[in-house]
PDB file of C-alpha atoms in Angstrom:
ATOM      1  CA  MET A  54     -73.778 -38.924  74.518  1.00 50.00           C
ATOM      2  CA  THR A  55     -73.482 -38.956  78.293  1.00 55.00           C
ATOM      3  CA  THR A  56     -71.107 -36.981  80.121  1.00 77.00           C
ATOM      4  CA  LYS A  57     -70.194 -36.048  83.751  1.00 88.00           C
ATOM      5  CA  ASP A  58     -72.614 -33.629  85.571  1.00 95.00           C
ATOM      6  CA  ILE A  59     -71.810 -29.896  85.261  1.00 97.00           C
ATOM      7  CA  VAL A  60     -72.175 -28.202  88.628  1.00 97.00           C
ATOM      8  CA  THR A  61     -72.737 -24.521  88.989  1.00 97.00           C
ATOM      9  CA  GLU A  62     -73.465 -22.361  92.000  1.00 97.00           C
ATOM     10  CA  ARG A  63     -77.271 -23.270  92.028  1.00 98.00           C
ATOM     11  CA  LEU A  64     -77.626 -26.007  89.440  1.00 98.00           C
ATOM     12  CA  ILE A  65     -76.773 -29.746  88.420  1.00 98.00           C
ATOM     13  CA  ILE A  66     -76.640 -30.017  84.513  1.00 98.00           C
ATOM     14  CA  ARG A  67     -76.892 -33.500  83.580  1.00 97.00           C
ATOM     15  CA  SER A  68     -77.207 -35.582  80.494  1.00 96.00           C
ATOM     16  CA  THR A  69     -80.786 -36.157  79.480  1.00 96.00           C
ATOM     17  CA  GLN A  70     -82.174 -39.475  79.992  1.00 96.00           C
ATOM     18  CA  GLU A  71     -85.138 -41.122  78.410  1.00 96.00           C
ATOM     19  CA  GLU A  72     -87.183 -40.498  81.442  1.00 96.00           C
ATOM     20  CA  ASP A  73     -86.698 -36.869  81.317  1.00 97.00           C
ATOM     21  CA  GLY A  74     -88.753 -36.761  77.883  1.00 96.00           C
ATOM     22  CA  PRO A  75     -92.102 -35.672  79.473  1.00 96.00           C
ATOM     23  CA  PHE A  76     -90.386 -32.814  81.291  1.00 97.00           C
ATOM     24  CA  CYS A  77     -88.795 -31.735  78.120  1.00 97.00           C
ATOM     25  CA  LEU A  78     -91.999 -31.840  76.040  1.00 96.00           C
ATOM     26  CA  SER A  79     -93.866 -30.038  79.074  1.00 96.00           C
ATOM     27  CA  ILE A  80     -91.653 -26.950  78.188  1.00 96.00           C
ATOM     28  CA  TRP A  81     -90.919 -27.272  74.445  1.00 96.00           C
ATOM     29  CA  LEU A  82     -94.600 -28.067  73.411  1.00 95.00           C
ATOM     30  CA  ASP A  83     -96.105 -25.469  75.737  1.00 95.00           C
ATOM     31  CA  ASP A  84     -97.673 -22.325  74.124  1.00 94.00           C
ATOM     32  CA  GLU A  85     -96.152 -19.954  76.448  1.00 95.00           C
ATOM     33  CA  MET A  86     -92.814 -21.425  77.188  1.00 95.00           C
ATOM     34  CA  GLY A  87     -92.274 -23.020  73.730  1.00 95.00           C
ATOM     35  CA  LYS A  88     -93.511 -20.004  71.849  1.00 95.00           C
ATOM     36  CA  TYR A  89     -90.241 -19.124  70.385  1.00 96.00           C
ATOM     37  CA  LEU A  90     -88.796 -22.524  69.847  1.00 95.00           C
ATOM     38  CA  SER A  91     -88.693 -24.520  66.595  1.00 94.00           C
ATOM     39  CA  ASP A  92     -90.797 -27.187  68.316  1.00 94.00           C
ATOM     40  CA  PRO A  93     -94.405 -27.456  67.169  1.00 94.00           C
ATOM     41  CA  PRO A  94     -97.453 -26.759  69.487  1.00 92.00           C
ATOM     42  CA  ARG A  95     -98.590 -29.898  71.440  1.00 92.00           C
ATOM     43  CA  GLU A  96    -101.480 -30.438  69.029  1.00 94.00           C
ATOM     44  CA  LYS A  97     -99.437 -30.546  66.131  1.00 93.00           C
ATOM     45  CA  ALA A  98     -96.395 -32.692  67.547  1.00 93.00           C
ATOM     46  CA  ASP A  99     -96.009 -35.896  65.709  1.00 92.00           C
ATOM     47  CA  GLU A 100     -94.617 -39.245  66.838  1.00 92.00           C
ATOM     48  CA  ALA A 101     -91.168 -38.619  66.295  1.00 90.00           C
ATOM     49  CA  GLU A 102     -91.484 -35.366  68.221  1.00 91.00           C
ATOM     50  CA  LEU A 103     -93.383 -36.938  71.237  1.00 93.00           C
ATOM     51  CA  ASN A 104     -90.794 -39.897  71.347  1.00 93.00           C
ATOM     52  CA  PHE A 105     -87.584 -37.580  70.837  1.00 92.00           C
ATOM     53  CA  ALA A 106     -86.085 -39.187  74.120  1.00 95.00           C
ATOM     54  CA  LYS A 107     -86.089 -42.689  73.104  1.00 95.00           C
ATOM     55  CA  GLY A 108     -82.643 -43.860  73.295  1.00 93.00           C
ATOM     56  CA  ILE A 109     -81.189 -40.473  73.784  1.00 95.00           C
ATOM     57  CA  GLU A 110     -78.644 -41.857  76.183  1.00 92.00           C
ATOM     58  CA  LYS A 111     -76.960 -43.429  73.107  1.00 91.00           C
ATOM     59  CA  GLN A 112     -77.264 -40.611  70.546  1.00 92.00           C
ATOM     60  CA  GLU A 113     -73.905 -39.233  69.318  1.00 92.00           C
ATOM     61  CA  GLY A 114     -73.034 -35.710  68.194  1.00 93.00           C
ATOM     62  CA  TRP A 115     -74.596 -33.527  70.622  1.00 95.00           C
ATOM     63  CA  TYR A 116     -74.908 -33.104  74.443  1.00 96.00           C
ATOM     64  CA  PRO A 117     -78.509 -32.852  75.595  1.00 97.00           C
ATOM     65  CA  PHE A 118     -79.069 -31.559  79.542  1.00 97.00           C
ATOM     66  CA  ILE A 119     -81.593 -31.225  82.076  1.00 98.00           C
ATOM     67  CA  ALA A 120     -80.806 -28.664  84.541  1.00 98.00           C
ATOM     68  CA  VAL A 121     -81.792 -29.331  88.201  1.00 98.00           C
ATOM     69  CA  LEU A 122     -81.630 -27.211  91.469  1.00 98.00           C
ATOM     70  CA  LYS A 123     -79.110 -28.304  93.462  1.00 97.00           C
ATOM     71  CA  GLU A 124     -80.966 -27.626  96.742  1.00 96.00           C
ATOM     72  CA  ASN A 125     -83.928 -29.742  96.098  1.00 97.00           C
ATOM     73  CA  GLY A 126     -83.525 -31.731  92.642  1.00 96.00           C
ATOM     74  CA  ASP A 127     -86.543 -29.789  91.004  1.00 97.00           C
ATOM     75  CA  TYR A 128     -86.148 -29.707  87.417  1.00 97.00           C
ATOM     76  CA  ILE A 129     -85.783 -26.008  86.122  1.00 97.00           C
ATOM     77  CA  GLY A 130     -84.884 -26.307  82.188  1.00 98.00           C
ATOM     78  CA  THR A 131     -83.165 -28.073  79.419  1.00 98.00           C
ATOM     79  CA  CYS A 132     -80.224 -27.033  77.408  1.00 98.00           C
ATOM     80  CA  SER A 133     -77.783 -28.502  74.633  1.00 97.00           C
ATOM     81  CA  ALA A 134     -74.395 -28.053  73.063  1.00 97.00           C
ATOM     82  CA  VAL A 135     -73.763 -29.239  69.484  1.00 97.00           C
ATOM     83  CA  PRO A 136     -70.218 -29.202  68.610  1.00 97.00           C
ATOM     84  CA  GLY A 137     -69.299 -28.667  64.813  1.00 95.00           C
ATOM     85  CA  ASP A 138     -67.138 -31.129  62.789  1.00 93.00           C
ATOM     86  CA  ASP A 139     -64.127 -28.893  63.836  1.00 93.00           C
ATOM     87  CA  GLN A 140     -64.970 -28.883  67.386  1.00 92.00           C
ATOM     88  CA  LYS A 141     -64.328 -25.515  67.798  1.00 96.00           C
ATOM     89  CA  HIS A 142     -67.697 -24.000  66.945  1.00 97.00           C
ATOM     90  CA  TRP A 143     -70.533 -25.010  69.251  1.00 98.00           C
ATOM     91  CA  ASP A 144     -74.232 -24.202  68.924  1.00 98.00           C
ATOM     92  CA  LEU A 145     -75.813 -23.800  72.233  1.00 98.00           C
ATOM     93  CA  GLY A 146     -79.666 -24.054  72.995  1.00 97.00           C
ATOM     94  CA  TYR A 147     -81.456 -23.618  76.378  1.00 97.00           C
ATOM     95  CA  CYS A 148     -85.104 -23.250  77.615  1.00 97.00           C
ATOM     96  CA  VAL A 149     -86.296 -22.483  81.329  1.00 97.00           C
ATOM     97  CA  HIS A 150     -89.639 -23.436  82.953  1.00 97.00           C
ATOM     98  CA  LYS A 151     -91.606 -20.228  83.368  1.00 97.00           C
ATOM     99  CA  LYS A 152     -91.766 -20.954  87.200  1.00 97.00           C
ATOM    100  CA  TYR A 153     -87.902 -20.003  87.061  1.00 97.00           C
ATOM    101  CA  TRP A 154     -87.727 -17.138  84.704  1.00 96.00           C
ATOM    102  CA  ARG A 155     -86.016 -13.779  85.457  1.00 96.00           C
ATOM    103  CA  GLN A 156     -84.082 -15.674  88.212  1.00 97.00           C
ATOM    104  CA  GLY A 157     -80.680 -15.941  86.097  1.00 97.00           C
ATOM    105  CA  TYR A 158     -80.897 -19.574  85.537  1.00 98.00           C
ATOM    106  CA  ALA A 159     -80.736 -19.045  81.649  1.00 98.00           C
ATOM    107  CA  ALA A 160     -77.363 -17.069  82.017  1.00 98.00           C
ATOM    108  CA  GLU A 161     -76.143 -19.654  84.655  1.00 98.00           C
ATOM    109  CA  MET A 162     -76.925 -22.484  82.146  1.00 98.00           C
ATOM    110  CA  ILE A 163     -75.254 -20.745  79.247  1.00 98.00           C
ATOM    111  CA  LYS A 164     -72.110 -19.993  81.147  1.00 98.00           C
ATOM    112  CA  ALA A 165     -72.072 -23.626  82.218  1.00 98.00           C
ATOM    113  CA  LEU A 166     -72.306 -24.721  78.469  1.00 97.00           C
ATOM    114  CA  ILE A 167     -69.662 -22.320  77.322  1.00 97.00           C
ATOM    115  CA  ASP A 168     -67.251 -23.649  80.130  1.00 96.00           C
ATOM    116  CA  PHE A 169     -68.077 -27.173  79.143  1.00 96.00           C
ATOM    117  CA  GLY A 170     -67.567 -26.387  75.363  1.00 96.00           C
ATOM    118  CA  TYR A 171     -64.247 -24.600  76.086  1.00 96.00           C
ATOM    119  CA  LYS A 172     -62.828 -27.283  77.941  1.00 94.00           C
ATOM    120  CA  ASN A 173     -63.727 -29.617  74.807  1.00 94.00           C
ATOM    121  CA  GLY A 174     -62.183 -27.453  72.357  1.00 95.00           C
ATOM    122  CA  GLY A 175     -65.028 -25.086  71.615  1.00 96.00           C
ATOM    123  CA  ARG A 176     -63.922 -21.415  70.713  1.00 97.00           C
ATOM    124  CA  LYS A 177     -66.900 -19.969  68.877  1.00 97.00           C
ATOM    125  CA  PHE A 178     -70.390 -20.287  70.464  1.00 98.00           C
ATOM    126  CA  THR A 179     -73.517 -19.370  68.682  1.00 98.00           C
ATOM    127  CA  ALA A 180     -77.253 -19.644  69.734  1.00 98.00           C
ATOM    128  CA  ASP A 181     -80.248 -18.735  67.363  1.00 98.00           C
ATOM    129  CA  VAL A 182     -83.004 -16.558  69.129  1.00 98.00           C
ATOM    130  CA  ALA A 183     -86.376 -15.423  67.916  1.00 98.00           C
ATOM    131  CA  ARG A 184     -86.142 -11.617  67.550  1.00 98.00           C
ATOM    132  CA  GLU A 185     -89.331 -11.243  69.635  1.00 97.00           C
ATOM    133  CA  ASN A 186     -87.921 -13.072  72.631  1.00 97.00           C
ATOM    134  CA  GLU A 187     -86.789 -10.073  74.465  1.00 96.00           C
ATOM    135  CA  GLY A 188     -85.705 -12.257  77.578  1.00 96.00           C
ATOM    136  CA  SER A 189     -83.483 -14.596  75.629  1.00 97.00           C
ATOM    137  CA  ASN A 190     -81.882 -11.746  73.487  1.00 98.00           C
ATOM    138  CA  ALA A 191     -81.042  -9.641  76.753  1.00 97.00           C
ATOM    139  CA  VAL A 192     -79.411 -12.774  78.421  1.00 97.00           C
ATOM    140  CA  LEU A 193     -77.102 -13.394  75.589  1.00 98.00           C
ATOM    141  CA  LYS A 194     -76.046  -9.586  75.123  1.00 97.00           C
ATOM    142  CA  LYS A 195     -75.493  -9.723  78.883  1.00 97.00           C
ATOM    143  CA  LEU A 196     -72.944 -12.610  78.297  1.00 97.00           C
ATOM    144  CA  GLY A 197     -71.216 -10.733  75.650  1.00 97.00           C
ATOM    145  CA  PHE A 198     -72.641 -12.303  72.558  1.00 98.00           C
ATOM    146  CA  TYR A 199     -73.187 -10.134  69.698  1.00 98.00           C
ATOM    147  CA  ILE A 200     -75.507 -10.670  66.644  1.00 98.00           C
ATOM    148  CA  GLU A 201     -73.695 -12.546  63.786  1.00 97.00           C
ATOM    149  CA  LYS A 202     -76.487 -12.433  61.395  1.00 97.00           C
ATOM    150  CA  GLU A 203     -80.234 -12.328  60.850  1.00 98.00           C
ATOM    151  CA  GLY A 204     -82.705 -14.650  59.168  1.00 98.00           C
ATOM    152  CA  THR A 205     -85.869 -16.577  59.943  1.00 98.00           C
ATOM    153  CA  PHE A 206     -87.074 -19.896  61.210  1.00 97.00           C
ATOM    154  CA  GLN A 207     -90.257 -21.701  60.813  1.00 96.00           C
ATOM    155  CA  LYS A 208     -91.944 -23.503  63.856  1.00 95.00           C
ATOM    156  CA  ARG A 209     -91.993 -27.113  62.812  1.00 93.00           C
ATOM    157  CA  LEU A 210     -95.241 -28.621  61.479  1.00 91.00           C
ATOM    158  CA  THR A 211     -96.814 -25.151  61.427  1.00 93.00           C
ATOM    159  CA  ASP A 212     -96.839 -21.872  59.246  1.00 95.00           C
ATOM    160  CA  ILE A 213     -95.544 -19.686  61.814  1.00 95.00           C
ATOM    161  CA  VAL A 214     -92.138 -18.004  60.857  1.00 97.00           C
ATOM    162  CA  TYR A 215     -90.065 -16.097  63.076  1.00 98.00           C
ATOM    163  CA  GLU A 216     -87.500 -13.282  62.637  1.00 98.00           C
ATOM    164  CA  GLN A 217     -84.110 -14.794  63.923  1.00 98.00           C
ATOM    165  CA  TYR A 218     -80.972 -13.481  65.348  1.00 98.00           C
ATOM    166  CA  THR A 219     -77.905 -15.689  65.460  1.00 98.00           C
ATOM    167  CA  TYR A 220     -75.790 -14.614  68.137  1.00 98.00           C
ATOM    168  CA  ARG A 221     -71.968 -15.227  68.462  1.00 98.00           C
ATOM    169  CA  LEU A 222     -69.364 -15.392  71.117  1.00 98.00           C
ATOM    170  CA  ASP A 223     -65.657 -15.753  70.439  1.00 97.00           C
ATOM    171  CA  LEU A 224     -63.235 -17.024  73.262  1.00 93.00           C
ATOM    172  CA  GLU A 225     -59.471 -16.579  73.359  1.00 78.00           C
ATOM    173  CA  GLU A 226     -57.177 -19.318  74.002  1.00 61.00           C
ATOM    174  CA  ASN A 227     -56.807 -18.031  77.437  1.00 59.00           C
ATOM    175  CA  PHE A 228     -60.454 -18.186  78.515  1.00 61.00           C
ATOM    176  CA  LYS A 229     -60.997 -18.696  82.296  1.00 58.00           C
ATOM    177  CA  SER A 230     -64.602 -19.534  83.733  1.00 54.00           C
TER     178      SER A 230
END
Protein backbone atom coordinates (compact mmCIF):
# COMPACT_ATOMS: atom_id res chain seq x y z
CA MET A 1 0.00 0.00 0.00
CA THR A 2 1.89 3.05 -1.12
CA THR A 3 1.12 6.48 0.21
CA LYS A 4 2.49 10.00 0.01
CA ASP A 5 5.68 10.72 1.92
CA ILE A 6 5.28 11.89 5.49
CA VAL A 7 7.65 14.76 6.19
CA THR A 8 8.69 15.76 9.71
CA GLU A 9 11.25 18.24 11.01
CA ARG A 10 14.20 15.91 10.32
CA LEU A 11 12.75 12.94 8.45
CA ILE A 12 11.11 11.78 5.27
CA ILE A 13 9.00 8.72 6.03
CA ARG A 14 8.14 6.95 2.80
CA SER A 15 6.52 3.70 1.73
CA THR A 16 8.81 0.70 1.89
CA GLN A 17 9.94 -0.58 -1.51
CA GLU A 18 11.23 -4.05 -2.37
CA GLU A 19 14.79 -2.71 -2.61
CA ASP A 20 14.57 -1.56 1.05
CA GLY A 21 14.40 -5.19 2.20
CA PRO A 22 18.12 -5.60 3.01
CA PHE A 23 18.12 -2.47 5.18
CA CYS A 24 15.03 -3.62 7.08
CA LEU A 25 16.52 -7.06 7.68
CA SER A 26 19.83 -5.52 8.79
CA ILE A 27 17.95 -4.03 11.74
CA TRP A 28 15.26 -6.61 12.45
CA LEU A 29 17.51 -9.68 12.32
CA ASP A 30 20.42 -8.05 14.17
CA ASP A 31 21.15 -9.51 17.61
CA GLU A 32 21.28 -6.08 19.27
CA MET A 33 18.87 -3.91 17.26
CA GLY A 34 16.30 -6.67 16.77
CA LYS A 35 16.62 -8.17 20.23
CA TYR A 36 13.14 -7.13 21.39
CA LEU A 37 11.35 -7.62 18.08
CA SER A 38 9.30 -10.69 17.17
CA ASP A 39 11.56 -11.27 14.15
CA PRO A 40 13.97 -14.20 14.53
CA PRO A 41 17.75 -13.87 14.74
CA ARG A 42 19.42 -13.94 11.30
CA GLU A 43 20.63 -17.54 11.66
CA LYS A 44 17.04 -18.73 12.25
CA ALA A 45 15.34 -16.64 9.55
CA ASP A 46 13.50 -18.70 6.94
CA GLU A 47 12.94 -17.93 3.28
CA ALA A 48 9.64 -16.14 3.94
CA GLU A 49 11.31 -13.86 6.48
CA LEU A 50 14.26 -13.11 4.21
CA ASN A 51 11.96 -12.32 1.26
CA PHE A 52 9.35 -10.31 3.20
CA ALA A 53 9.76 -7.28 0.89
CA LYS A 54 8.97 -9.13 -2.34
CA GLY A 55 5.93 -7.35 -3.75
CA ILE A 56 5.55 -5.17 -0.64
CA GLU A 57 4.39 -2.21 -2.74
CA LYS A 58 1.23 -4.15 -3.67
CA GLN A 59 0.37 -5.43 -0.18
CA GLU A 60 -2.89 -4.19 1.31
CA GLY A 61 -4.03 -3.68 4.89
CA TRP A 62 -0.99 -1.98 6.35
CA TYR A 63 1.46 0.85 5.79
CA PRO A 64 5.13 -0.19 5.97
CA PHE A 65 7.54 2.76 5.99
CA ILE A 66 11.24 3.59 5.82
CA ALA A 67 12.50 6.69 7.63
CA VAL A 68 15.36 8.61 6.06
CA LEU A 69 17.12 11.78 7.11
CA LYS A 70 15.98 14.85 5.19
CA GLU A 71 19.46 16.34 5.12
CA ASN A 72 21.27 13.46 3.41
CA GLY A 73 18.88 10.56 2.72
CA ASP A 74 20.55 8.20 5.20
CA TYR A 75 18.26 5.37 6.29
CA ILE A 76 17.60 5.62 10.01
CA GLY A 77 14.78 3.17 10.69
CA THR A 78 11.54 1.45 9.85
CA CYS A 79 8.00 1.94 11.06
CA SER A 80 4.53 0.76 10.22
CA ALA A 81 0.88 1.45 10.85
CA VAL A 82 -1.81 -1.22 10.68
CA PRO A 83 -5.38 0.07 10.75
CA GLY A 84 -8.03 -2.18 12.26
CA ASP A 85 -11.17 -3.17 10.40
CA ASP A 86 -13.03 -0.18 11.87
CA GLN A 87 -10.23 2.22 10.78
CA LYS A 88 -10.33 3.77 14.28
CA HIS A 89 -7.81 1.47 15.99
CA TRP A 90 -4.29 1.57 14.54
CA ASP A 91 -1.39 -0.58 15.69
CA LEU A 92 2.07 0.98 15.37
CA GLY A 93 5.53 -0.52 15.04
CA TYR A 94 8.94 1.11 14.79
CA CYS A 95 12.64 0.37 14.95
CA VAL A 96 15.58 2.76 14.77
CA HIS A 97 19.10 1.81 13.65
CA LYS A 98 21.44 1.84 16.66
CA LYS A 99 23.57 4.56 15.03
CA TYR A 100 20.58 6.87 15.66
CA TRP A 101 19.44 5.69 19.10
CA ARG A 102 18.73 8.28 21.81
CA GLN A 103 18.36 11.17 19.36
CA GLY A 104 14.56 11.48 19.39
CA TYR A 105 13.95 9.73 16.07
CA ALA A 106 11.62 7.07 17.48
CA ALA A 107 9.38 9.75 19.00
CA GLU A 108 9.44 11.73 15.76
CA MET A 109 8.45 8.64 13.76
CA ILE A 110 5.67 7.68 16.17
CA LYS A 111 4.23 11.21 16.21
CA ALA A 112 4.21 11.17 12.40
CA LEU A 113 2.44 7.78 12.34
CA ILE A 114 -0.17 9.04 14.81
CA ASP A 115 -0.79 12.14 12.71
CA PHE A 116 -1.04 10.02 9.54
CA GLY A 117 -3.40 7.59 11.26
CA TYR A 118 -5.54 10.37 12.70
CA LYS A 119 -5.94 11.96 9.25
CA ASN A 120 -7.14 8.58 8.04
CA GLY A 121 -9.68 7.94 10.81
CA GLY A 122 -7.49 6.59 13.60
CA ARG A 123 -8.50 7.52 17.14
CA LYS A 124 -6.94 4.70 19.21
CA PHE A 125 -3.29 3.81 18.75
CA THR A 126 -1.51 0.84 20.26
CA ALA A 127 2.06 -0.46 20.26
CA ASP A 128 3.42 -3.70 21.69
CA VAL A 129 6.78 -3.44 23.47
CA ALA A 130 8.95 -5.94 25.30
CA ARG A 131 8.93 -5.12 29.00
CA GLU A 132 12.77 -5.21 29.04
CA ASN A 133 13.05 -2.64 26.24
CA GLU A 134 13.65 0.39 28.44
CA GLY A 135 14.18 2.86 25.59
CA SER A 136 10.97 2.03 23.76
CA ASN A 137 8.93 1.98 26.96
CA ALA A 138 10.26 5.44 27.85
CA VAL A 139 9.46 6.88 24.40
CA LEU A 140 5.84 5.71 24.47
CA LYS A 141 5.28 6.99 28.01
CA LYS A 142 6.80 10.34 27.03
CA LEU A 143 4.30 10.57 24.16
CA GLY A 144 1.35 10.01 26.51
CA PHE A 145 0.72 6.31 25.90
CA TYR A 146 -0.35 4.20 28.86
CA ILE A 147 -0.11 0.46 29.48
CA GLU A 148 -3.42 -1.07 28.42
CA LYS A 149 -2.49 -4.69 29.11
CA GLU A 150 0.36 -7.07 29.78
CA GLY A 151 1.17 -10.34 28.09
CA THR A 152 3.95 -12.20 26.35
CA PHE A 153 5.21 -12.79 22.83
CA GLN A 154 7.54 -15.34 21.34
CA LYS A 155 10.39 -14.39 19.04
CA ARG A 156 9.55 -16.22 15.80
CA LEU A 157 11.36 -19.48 15.09
CA THR A 158 12.91 -19.51 18.59
CA ASP A 159 12.05 -20.53 22.16
CA ILE A 160 12.61 -16.96 23.39
CA VAL A 161 9.57 -15.47 25.15
CA TYR A 162 9.38 -11.86 26.32
CA GLU A 163 7.04 -10.22 28.77
CA GLN A 164 5.16 -7.52 26.85
CA TYR A 165 3.25 -4.33 27.42
CA THR A 166 0.56 -3.16 25.03
CA TYR A 167 0.56 0.62 25.14
CA ARG A 168 -2.44 2.68 24.12
CA LEU A 169 -3.11 6.30 23.22
CA ASP A 170 -6.63 7.64 22.69
CA LEU A 171 -7.16 10.83 20.74
CA GLU A 172 -10.12 13.14 20.84
CA GLU A 173 -11.89 14.23 17.70
CA ASN A 174 -10.24 17.66 17.94
CA PHE A 175 -6.63 16.38 17.93
CA LYS A 176 -4.13 18.73 16.31
CA SER A 177 -0.65 17.49 15.47
